[in-house]
Amino acid sequence: MRKINVSEIIDKVKEMCIKANYELGEDVLKKLQDAKDKEQSHIGKDILDKLILNANISKEKQMPMCQDTGMAVFFVEVGQDIYIEGGNLTEAINEGVRQGYKEGFLRKSVVNDPIIRKNTMDNTPAIIHYDLVDGDRLKISFTPKGFGSENMSGLKMLKPSDGIEGIKKFVLDVVKNAGANPCPPIVVGVGIGGTMEKACILAKKALFRKIGEYSSIKHIKKLEKELLDEINKTGIGPQGLGGDVTALSVNIEVFPTHIAGLPVAVNINCHAARHIEIEL
Amino acid sequence: MKEIKITTPLNDNIIKKLNAGDRVYITGTIYTARDAAHKRMVDSLKNGEGLPFDINNSIIYYVGPCPPKPGQVIGSAGPTTSYRMDDYTPILLKVGLKGMIGKGNRSKKVINSIVENNCVYFVAIGGAGALISSCIKSSEIIAYEDLGAEAIRKLYVEDLPVIVAIDSKGNNLYDVSLKNQE
C-alpha cells in the first residue's frame, strides 16, 4: 500500500490554485488565437486581442487573469491502494485552498451560508468530487470556477422522446439566455444521462477536458461539432456584442440512464477556461 | 466607431455626446460597488440616511477586485455581471448617479431609468482583470470594509478602456447581437 502524506497534498493544491489563476493553459490560448483569426466583427476581434493580451499580462506579472478567482472545484481520483497519512484528505485539500488563495492574493469569494452570506475569508470550503479507482495513484484536477458563467448554467429533465433535437434545443436555449453574462467566447460543458445530480456533475467534469479535444464516442463527437457550429451561428459573439465566435468548444460527457428519463445539464465556462491537473 | 476620451465627474454635455458602440477611455475618480454594497446603499437611502460618497455625477464600477500584492495598487479588477444590480440601479440613478461600468445587458426598467435621468452604461471587457488593473492608479476603501472584495473603493483611473453599451437615448449595443439570434 502506497503512502502519501497530507503535507504533500496541501503543497500541491496550493500551487495548483495559484498557477491555474495566473497562467491560462496553452489549449485555451491557442483556441483564443484561432478565434481571433476567425472573427469578422471589428469589436469582437479587438476584444479577443485584448483577452490574449490580458492572459500575457497575468502570466508575466504573476497575477490573476480575472478578479473572479472562483469557487475551488476539484475532481479527485483516489487509487484504492493508497494510504493517506498524517490527516484527512478533504481537510488537506481545503488547507491547500486556504494557503493558495492567501499566498496567491486571490479573491476570497465564498460565503458561509447561502442566506446569511458572511465571507469565510479563505475561499473554503472547496467543492470536491471523489472517484475511487484502481491502482495506487492520486489524481487531482482543479478549476477555479467563476460565477458569472456558473450562474448561467441549467438543468432539464427531458423525455426520452425529446432525443437529440430536444438536447440541442435545450443547450442552445441556455446559451442564448446567457448572452453576454458568462463572458463569451464560452466553453460549454454538457452532461447527458444518469440522474439529475449525475448530469450536473458530468457537465462540470466536461469543463476539465482540454479545449479542442473531442469526445472519444463517435456520435457524441458529432453532436459536439454540430452544437458548436449552431452556437457560433447565434451571433452572440465575444462579450455578447455580436460576432462569429460565441463558444470555443462544446464538451459532452455521457452516462447510462433510466428508461424513463433523459437528464441534460449545461455548465457554462467563461473564456478563461482555467483547469489544471496533477498526479501523485 | 469613435474613440473618445472623457474625464470624471460626468455632466449632461459629456453624456449627450456618447453613443452606443463608442470606445471610451475614462480618466478620473470612480467608485466601486457590487451586490452587497448596493443592498446597503439602497437600504441607507430607504432609512433616510446618506451615502458613503457624493453620488452626484459619479460613475460606479461593478467590480470585486483581487487583493493587491505588496507594491501593487490593486489586484485583478475586471467587471462583474451587471444584471444582479438591476433592482437597485434605478434608485441610485434617481439620486444622481450618472454612469455605470459592468458587463452584460440590463433590464428594461434600468434602460428606461437611464433615458429618464440622462445617464450612460459602459461595459468593460469581462475577464480582462489584469489588463484593467494596469489603468488603476490609486485605490482606497471608503466604506463597508467588512464586505472584503465587495467594499466600496474610491479609484483613480487613467484611460480605462470601456465601450458605450447603452446610451442616454436608450440605444443598446446588445440589441445588435440579439437581432442576429432571431
Short mmCIF file of N, CA and C in Angstrom, two decimals, chain B residues 29-114:
data_model
loop_
_atom_site.label_atom_id
_atom_site.label_comp_id
_atom_site.label_asym_id
_atom_site.label_seq_id
_atom_site.Cartn_x
_atom_site.Cartn_y
_atom_site.Cartn_z
N THR B 29 -11.83 60.00 -11.03
CA THR B 29 -12.27 59.21 -9.89
C THR B 29 -13.55 58.44 -10.24
N ILE B 30 -13.56 57.17 -9.88
CA ILE B 30 -14.79 56.36 -9.98
C ILE B 30 -14.92 55.56 -8.68
N TYR B 31 -16.10 55.02 -8.43
CA TYR B 31 -16.34 54.27 -7.19
C TYR B 31 -16.73 52.84 -7.51
N THR B 32 -16.29 51.91 -6.68
CA THR B 32 -16.66 50.52 -6.90
C THR B 32 -17.81 50.14 -5.97
N ALA B 33 -18.70 49.32 -6.47
CA ALA B 33 -19.76 48.74 -5.63
C ALA B 33 -20.34 47.55 -6.39
N ARG B 34 -20.65 46.48 -5.67
CA ARG B 34 -21.32 45.37 -6.29
C ARG B 34 -22.44 44.88 -5.38
N ASP B 35 -22.85 43.63 -5.49
CA ASP B 35 -24.10 43.15 -4.89
C ASP B 35 -24.38 43.67 -3.47
N ALA B 36 -23.52 43.26 -2.52
CA ALA B 36 -23.81 43.55 -1.12
C ALA B 36 -23.75 45.06 -0.83
N ALA B 37 -22.82 45.76 -1.49
CA ALA B 37 -22.69 47.22 -1.28
C ALA B 37 -23.93 47.94 -1.83
N HIS B 38 -24.45 47.46 -2.95
CA HIS B 38 -25.68 48.06 -3.48
C HIS B 38 -26.84 47.91 -2.51
N LYS B 39 -26.93 46.71 -1.94
CA LYS B 39 -28.03 46.45 -1.00
C LYS B 39 -27.93 47.43 0.18
N ARG B 40 -26.70 47.61 0.69
CA ARG B 40 -26.54 48.51 1.85
C ARG B 40 -26.85 49.96 1.48
N MET B 41 -26.37 50.38 0.30
CA MET B 41 -26.62 51.78 -0.09
C MET B 41 -28.11 52.05 -0.23
N VAL B 42 -28.81 51.12 -0.86
CA VAL B 42 -30.25 51.33 -1.07
C VAL B 42 -31.00 51.25 0.26
N ASP B 43 -30.56 50.36 1.15
CA ASP B 43 -31.17 50.32 2.50
C ASP B 43 -30.96 51.66 3.22
N SER B 44 -29.74 52.23 3.09
CA SER B 44 -29.46 53.53 3.71
C SER B 44 -30.40 54.60 3.20
N LEU B 45 -30.59 54.62 1.89
CA LEU B 45 -31.47 55.64 1.31
C LEU B 45 -32.91 55.45 1.82
N LYS B 46 -33.33 54.19 1.90
CA LYS B 46 -34.70 53.92 2.37
C LYS B 46 -34.88 54.35 3.83
N ASN B 47 -33.78 54.28 4.61
CA ASN B 47 -33.84 54.70 6.01
C ASN B 47 -33.60 56.19 6.19
N GLY B 48 -33.50 56.89 5.07
CA GLY B 48 -33.29 58.33 5.13
C GLY B 48 -31.87 58.72 5.49
N GLU B 49 -30.93 57.77 5.36
CA GLU B 49 -29.53 58.09 5.67
C GLU B 49 -28.80 58.45 4.39
N GLY B 50 -27.59 59.02 4.53
CA GLY B 50 -26.81 59.41 3.37
C GLY B 50 -26.02 58.25 2.79
N LEU B 51 -25.35 58.51 1.66
CA LEU B 51 -24.49 57.50 1.05
C LEU B 51 -23.04 57.76 1.45
N PRO B 52 -22.19 56.74 1.35
CA PRO B 52 -20.80 56.94 1.82
C PRO B 52 -19.92 57.78 0.89
N PHE B 53 -20.47 58.22 -0.25
CA PHE B 53 -19.70 59.14 -1.12
C PHE B 53 -20.69 60.02 -1.87
N ASP B 54 -20.19 61.10 -2.45
CA ASP B 54 -21.06 62.01 -3.19
C ASP B 54 -21.40 61.36 -4.54
N ILE B 55 -22.65 60.96 -4.66
CA ILE B 55 -23.05 60.18 -5.84
C ILE B 55 -23.34 61.07 -7.06
N ASN B 56 -23.49 62.40 -6.82
CA ASN B 56 -23.83 63.30 -7.91
C ASN B 56 -22.82 63.24 -9.05
N ASN B 57 -23.31 62.98 -10.26
CA ASN B 57 -22.48 62.93 -11.48
C ASN B 57 -21.38 61.88 -11.44
N SER B 58 -21.53 60.90 -10.57
CA SER B 58 -20.45 59.91 -10.41
C SER B 58 -20.66 58.67 -11.29
N ILE B 59 -19.62 57.86 -11.33
CA ILE B 59 -19.66 56.58 -12.04
C ILE B 59 -19.40 55.48 -11.02
N ILE B 60 -20.22 54.43 -11.06
CA ILE B 60 -19.97 53.24 -10.24
C ILE B 60 -19.47 52.12 -11.15
N TYR B 61 -18.38 51.50 -10.72
CA TYR B 61 -17.81 50.36 -11.45
C TYR B 61 -18.17 49.10 -10.66
N TYR B 62 -18.85 48.16 -11.34
CA TYR B 62 -19.23 46.90 -10.69
C TYR B 62 -18.03 45.96 -10.69
N VAL B 63 -17.31 45.96 -9.59
CA VAL B 63 -16.10 45.12 -9.53
C VAL B 63 -15.83 44.66 -8.11
N GLY B 64 -15.34 43.46 -8.00
CA GLY B 64 -14.85 42.96 -6.71
C GLY B 64 -13.43 42.51 -6.95
N PRO B 65 -12.46 43.41 -6.74
CA PRO B 65 -11.09 43.11 -7.14
C PRO B 65 -10.41 42.06 -6.27
N CYS B 66 -9.32 41.51 -6.81
CA CYS B 66 -8.45 40.65 -6.01
C CYS B 66 -7.64 41.54 -5.06
N PRO B 67 -7.19 40.98 -3.93
CA PRO B 67 -6.33 41.78 -3.04
C PRO B 67 -5.01 42.11 -3.74
N PRO B 68 -4.44 43.31 -3.46
CA PRO B 68 -3.16 43.66 -4.10
C PRO B 68 -2.00 42.88 -3.51
N LYS B 69 -1.04 42.58 -4.35
CA LYS B 69 0.23 42.04 -3.85
C LYS B 69 1.02 43.21 -3.27
N PRO B 70 2.02 42.95 -2.43
CA PRO B 70 2.82 44.06 -1.91
C PRO B 70 3.36 44.90 -3.08
N GLY B 71 3.17 46.21 -2.99
CA GLY B 71 3.66 47.10 -4.04
C GLY B 71 2.66 47.34 -5.16
N GLN B 72 1.57 46.60 -5.16
CA GLN B 72 0.55 46.77 -6.19
C GLN B 72 -0.54 47.70 -5.67
N VAL B 73 -1.15 48.50 -6.58
CA VAL B 73 -2.24 49.38 -6.18
C VAL B 73 -3.50 48.55 -5.90
N ILE B 74 -3.75 47.59 -6.78
CA ILE B 74 -4.96 46.76 -6.69
C ILE B 74 -4.67 45.46 -7.45
N GLY B 75 -5.36 44.41 -7.10
CA GLY B 75 -5.21 43.17 -7.85
C GLY B 75 -6.05 43.21 -9.12
N SER B 76 -6.29 42.06 -9.72
CA SER B 76 -7.10 42.00 -10.94
C SER B 76 -8.46 42.63 -10.67
N ALA B 77 -8.97 43.35 -11.67
CA ALA B 77 -10.15 44.17 -11.41
C ALA B 77 -11.05 44.31 -12.63
N GLY B 78 -11.49 43.20 -13.18
CA GLY B 78 -12.42 43.23 -14.30
C GLY B 78 -13.85 43.40 -13.82
N PRO B 79 -14.78 43.70 -14.76
CA PRO B 79 -16.17 43.95 -14.37
C PRO B 79 -16.91 42.68 -13.97
N THR B 80 -17.89 42.83 -13.08
CA THR B 80 -18.77 41.71 -12.77
C THR B 80 -20.10 41.90 -13.50
N THR B 81 -20.92 40.85 -13.52
CA THR B 81 -22.16 40.88 -14.31
C THR B 81 -23.16 41.89 -13.73
N SER B 82 -23.65 42.77 -14.59
CA SER B 82 -24.42 43.93 -14.11
C SER B 82 -25.86 43.63 -13.71
N TYR B 83 -26.50 42.62 -14.34
CA TYR B 83 -27.94 42.45 -14.12
C TYR B 83 -28.28 42.23 -12.64
N ARG B 84 -27.29 41.73 -11.87
CA ARG B 84 -27.58 41.49 -10.45
C ARG B 84 -27.83 42.79 -9.69
N MET B 85 -27.39 43.91 -10.28
CA MET B 85 -27.57 45.21 -9.64
C MET B 85 -28.86 45.90 -10.14
N ASP B 86 -29.57 45.26 -11.07
CA ASP B 86 -30.72 45.91 -11.73
C ASP B 86 -31.81 46.39 -10.77
N ASP B 87 -32.06 45.63 -9.70
CA ASP B 87 -33.12 46.05 -8.77
C ASP B 87 -32.77 47.34 -8.05
N TYR B 88 -31.47 47.61 -7.89
CA TYR B 88 -31.03 48.78 -7.13
C TYR B 88 -30.75 50.01 -8.00
N THR B 89 -30.40 49.76 -9.27
CA THR B 89 -29.88 50.84 -10.11
C THR B 89 -30.82 52.03 -10.29
N PRO B 90 -32.12 51.81 -10.60
CA PRO B 90 -32.98 52.99 -10.81
C PRO B 90 -33.01 53.93 -9.61
N ILE B 91 -32.93 53.35 -8.40
CA ILE B 91 -32.95 54.18 -7.18
C ILE B 91 -31.71 55.07 -7.13
N LEU B 92 -30.56 54.50 -7.51
CA LEU B 92 -29.30 55.27 -7.47
C LEU B 92 -29.25 56.31 -8.60
N LEU B 93 -29.81 55.96 -9.75
CA LEU B 93 -29.82 56.93 -10.86
C LEU B 93 -30.69 58.14 -10.49
N LYS B 94 -31.74 57.87 -9.75
CA LYS B 94 -32.66 58.95 -9.34
C LYS B 94 -31.98 59.94 -8.41
N VAL B 95 -31.02 59.45 -7.60
CA VAL B 95 -30.38 60.38 -6.66
C VAL B 95 -29.05 60.94 -7.17
N GLY B 96 -28.76 60.76 -8.45
CA GLY B 96 -27.61 61.48 -9.00
C GLY B 96 -26.54 60.67 -9.70
N LEU B 97 -26.57 59.33 -9.56
CA LEU B 97 -25.58 58.51 -10.28
C LEU B 97 -25.76 58.73 -11.78
N LYS B 98 -24.63 58.90 -12.51
CA LYS B 98 -24.74 59.20 -13.94
C LYS B 98 -24.21 58.09 -14.85
N GLY B 99 -23.30 57.30 -14.32
CA GLY B 99 -22.72 56.27 -15.19
C GLY B 99 -22.42 55.00 -14.44
N MET B 100 -22.43 53.89 -15.19
CA MET B 100 -22.11 52.59 -14.61
C MET B 100 -21.18 51.86 -15.56
N ILE B 101 -20.27 51.07 -14.97
CA ILE B 101 -19.41 50.21 -15.78
C ILE B 101 -19.61 48.78 -15.30
N GLY B 102 -19.93 47.89 -16.23
CA GLY B 102 -20.11 46.49 -15.86
C GLY B 102 -19.96 45.61 -17.08
N LYS B 103 -20.69 44.50 -17.08
CA LYS B 103 -20.74 43.69 -18.29
C LYS B 103 -22.11 43.05 -18.40
N GLY B 104 -22.57 42.86 -19.63
CA GLY B 104 -23.86 42.22 -19.87
C GLY B 104 -25.01 43.20 -19.94
N ASN B 105 -26.13 42.71 -20.46
CA ASN B 105 -27.31 43.55 -20.71
C ASN B 105 -28.02 43.95 -19.42
N ARG B 106 -28.86 44.97 -19.53
CA ARG B 106 -29.62 45.46 -18.38
C ARG B 106 -31.12 45.26 -18.59
N SER B 107 -31.87 45.35 -17.51
CA SER B 107 -33.32 45.16 -17.59
C SER B 107 -33.98 46.38 -18.24
N LYS B 108 -35.22 46.17 -18.68
CA LYS B 108 -36.00 47.28 -19.29
C LYS B 108 -36.12 48.45 -18.32
N LYS B 109 -36.38 48.13 -17.05
CA LYS B 109 -36.53 49.17 -16.02
C LYS B 109 -35.28 50.05 -15.94
N VAL B 110 -34.11 49.38 -15.96
CA VAL B 110 -32.85 50.13 -15.87
C VAL B 110 -32.67 50.98 -17.13
N ILE B 111 -32.96 50.40 -18.29
CA ILE B 111 -32.78 51.16 -19.54
C ILE B 111 -33.69 52.40 -19.54
N ASN B 112 -34.94 52.21 -19.11
CA ASN B 112 -35.86 53.36 -19.04
C ASN B 112 -35.32 54.42 -18.09
N SER B 113 -34.76 53.96 -16.98
CA SER B 113 -34.24 54.89 -15.99
C SER B 113 -32.99 55.62 -16.51
N ILE B 114 -32.19 54.93 -17.32
CA ILE B 114 -31.01 55.56 -17.94
C ILE B 114 -31.47 56.71 -18.84
#
